[in-house]
């Protein structure tokens, strides 16, 4: 066994990890008597131990105050979502008024398309990436149909070049240079869920804007994974879920960013509900809608406080760790994973995620070159490794810098090597 894959090596790496204390702030699932090697934070992040405290706080306030919990208690419910605002704005580098936590991801994509998909006879296409997350594709397709257009013509899916796994930004630009006049909206991921490719959101936003289209992003795999500069990247909107890298719990309340230039623009269409109404006069219960001059104007209902509490707990952890420190560790952790695979498994595993660290987050997508990849996956799963399988031949692995260790990565690679049936011992 080479030094790189030795226990001594990971002990040294983990000891030098500036963020090592953060692992204790999460509940790590177990497999028998051992802790799992949990590399599935791209699917469902782990529970911050503080989540239980904040959920109980809501239950206690409800028990003690009933309806008065809206105004009483440590964290009253009426402004509860506001306790998340600054933490969210810090995390994605936006102004506080540009972000709001509400609903869930696909719902928010629809709400954003109500505002930013305004098709006309000449300009009604939506550009997405081929192989987009199915929910996004369903949402986009149904919006096109809702407006009376034909998805066969209006839904454009840009694919990587033949023989390549990832789509080039220059090819998106070329499409906009050619056909941009027909495009109403670009909807792209920040980090692609399958390949792990990170896109240059500033560059794609520019390409869309130069062609007169809006630019929106799905950041389900980007927020909490890579540094986001949403305001400066100049996109029109972005949506993300909070239960993947953000560790906000299953079905957690999701996040939305809307660029400041749209917040005071009365021509932006929007669906309305009472929680988007001016706070000072909301409870006058009058018939006329007056929008809050922030992303909060897009809120419809009073929020689900119980599923917002764990998001608050998680955002506090992110604030304590700092995205810059997280990213620094993430580069090392995923770099170590890449190095181990390259030195030990290159003949059996092809990494489809970009090799340039600028253009990926923590996830590596591993294509099993030969044999039954699904069996390999099931084999490592039975040994306490949690990662995921995506048809037809990809294992996605996401070491999360908040709670994963270099030893987790080492154990994963050794289990994978055993499963591939060719341990070099
Ligand atoms: C996880 C994920 C979703 C999930 O959508 P929900 O509305 O939260 O169920 C949608 N899109 C992308 C790109 C995702 O990664």
PDB file of N, CA and C in Angstrom, residues 2 78 107 117 119 132 156 174 241 262 338 351 366 374 406:
ATOM      1  N   UNK A   2       0.577   2.178  -0.875  1.00  0.00           N
ATOM      2  CA  UNK A   2       1.396   3.393  -0.957  1.00  0.00           C
ATOM      3  C   UNK A   2       1.143   4.268   0.261  1.00  0.00           C
ATOM      4  N   UNK A  78     -43.636  35.520  13.347  1.00  0.00           N
ATOM      5  CA  UNK A  78     -43.960  36.541  12.341  1.00  0.00           C
ATOM      6  C   UNK A  78     -42.713  36.960  11.554  1.00  0.00           C
ATOM      7  N   UNK A 107     -41.077  24.570  -6.672  1.00  0.00           N
ATOM      8  CA  UNK A 107     -42.118  25.602  -6.529  1.00  0.00           C
ATOM      9  C   UNK A 107     -41.518  26.968  -6.855  1.00  0.00           C
ATOM     10  N   UNK A 117     -40.033  34.368 -17.187  1.00  0.00           N
ATOM     11  CA  UNK A 117     -40.295  33.742 -18.485  1.00  0.00           C
ATOM     12  C   UNK A 117     -41.524  34.436 -19.054  1.00  0.00           C
ATOM     13  N   UNK A 119     -42.736  34.909 -22.482  1.00  0.00           N
ATOM     14  CA  UNK A 119     -42.543  34.592 -23.900  1.00  0.00           C
ATOM     15  C   UNK A 119     -43.374  35.457 -24.833  1.00  0.00           C
ATOM     16  N   UNK A 132     -30.492  17.754 -17.796  1.00  0.00           N
ATOM     17  CA  UNK A 132     -30.842  18.553 -16.621  1.00  0.00           C
ATOM     18  C   UNK A 132     -31.574  17.686 -15.602  1.00  0.00           C
ATOM     19  N   UNK A 156     -34.848  24.141 -25.509  1.00  0.00           N
ATOM     20  CA  UNK A 156     -33.548  23.890 -26.145  1.00  0.00           C
ATOM     21  C   UNK A 156     -32.618  23.271 -25.117  1.00  0.00           C
ATOM     22  N   UNK A 174     -21.987  30.468 -28.128  1.00  0.00           N
ATOM     23  CA  UNK A 174     -22.170  30.361 -29.586  1.00  0.00           C
ATOM     24  C   UNK A 174     -23.650  30.196 -29.916  1.00  0.00           C
ATOM     25  N   UNK A 241     -32.264  24.445  -3.113  1.00  0.00           N
ATOM     26  CA  UNK A 241     -32.876  23.756  -1.991  1.00  0.00           C
ATOM     27  C   UNK A 241     -31.919  23.837  -0.814  1.00  0.00           C
ATOM     28  N   UNK A 262     -34.666  44.138 -10.179  1.00  0.00           N
ATOM     29  CA  UNK A 262     -36.064  43.749 -10.415  1.00  0.00           C
ATOM     30  C   UNK A 262     -36.988  44.057  -9.224  1.00  0.00           C
ATOM     31  N   UNK A 338      -9.397  12.476  -5.636  1.00  0.00           N
ATOM     32  CA  UNK A 338      -8.991  12.378  -7.040  1.00  0.00           C
ATOM     33  C   UNK A 338      -7.627  11.697  -7.161  1.00  0.00           C
ATOM     34  N   UNK A 351     -13.140   9.528 -14.161  1.00  0.00           N
ATOM     35  CA  UNK A 351     -13.776  10.672 -13.495  1.00  0.00           C
ATOM     36  C   UNK A 351     -14.349  11.596 -14.567  1.00  0.00           C
ATOM     37  N   UNK A 366     -18.016   9.285 -10.742  1.00  0.00           N
ATOM     38  CA  UNK A 366     -17.097   8.226 -11.169  1.00  0.00           C
ATOM     39  C   UNK A 366     -17.802   7.265 -12.109  1.00  0.00           C
ATOM     40  N   UNK A 374     -23.369  -1.132 -10.985  1.00  0.00           N
ATOM     41  CA  UNK A 374     -24.390  -1.132  -9.938  1.00  0.00           C
ATOM     42  C   UNK A 374     -24.025  -2.115  -8.815  1.00  0.00           C
ATOM     43  N   UNK A 406     -10.493  13.199   5.873  1.00  0.00           N
ATOM     44  CA  UNK A 406      -9.623  12.551   4.882  1.00  0.00           C
ATOM     45  C   UNK A 406      -9.687  11.032   5.059  1.00  0.00           C
TER      46      UNK A 406
END
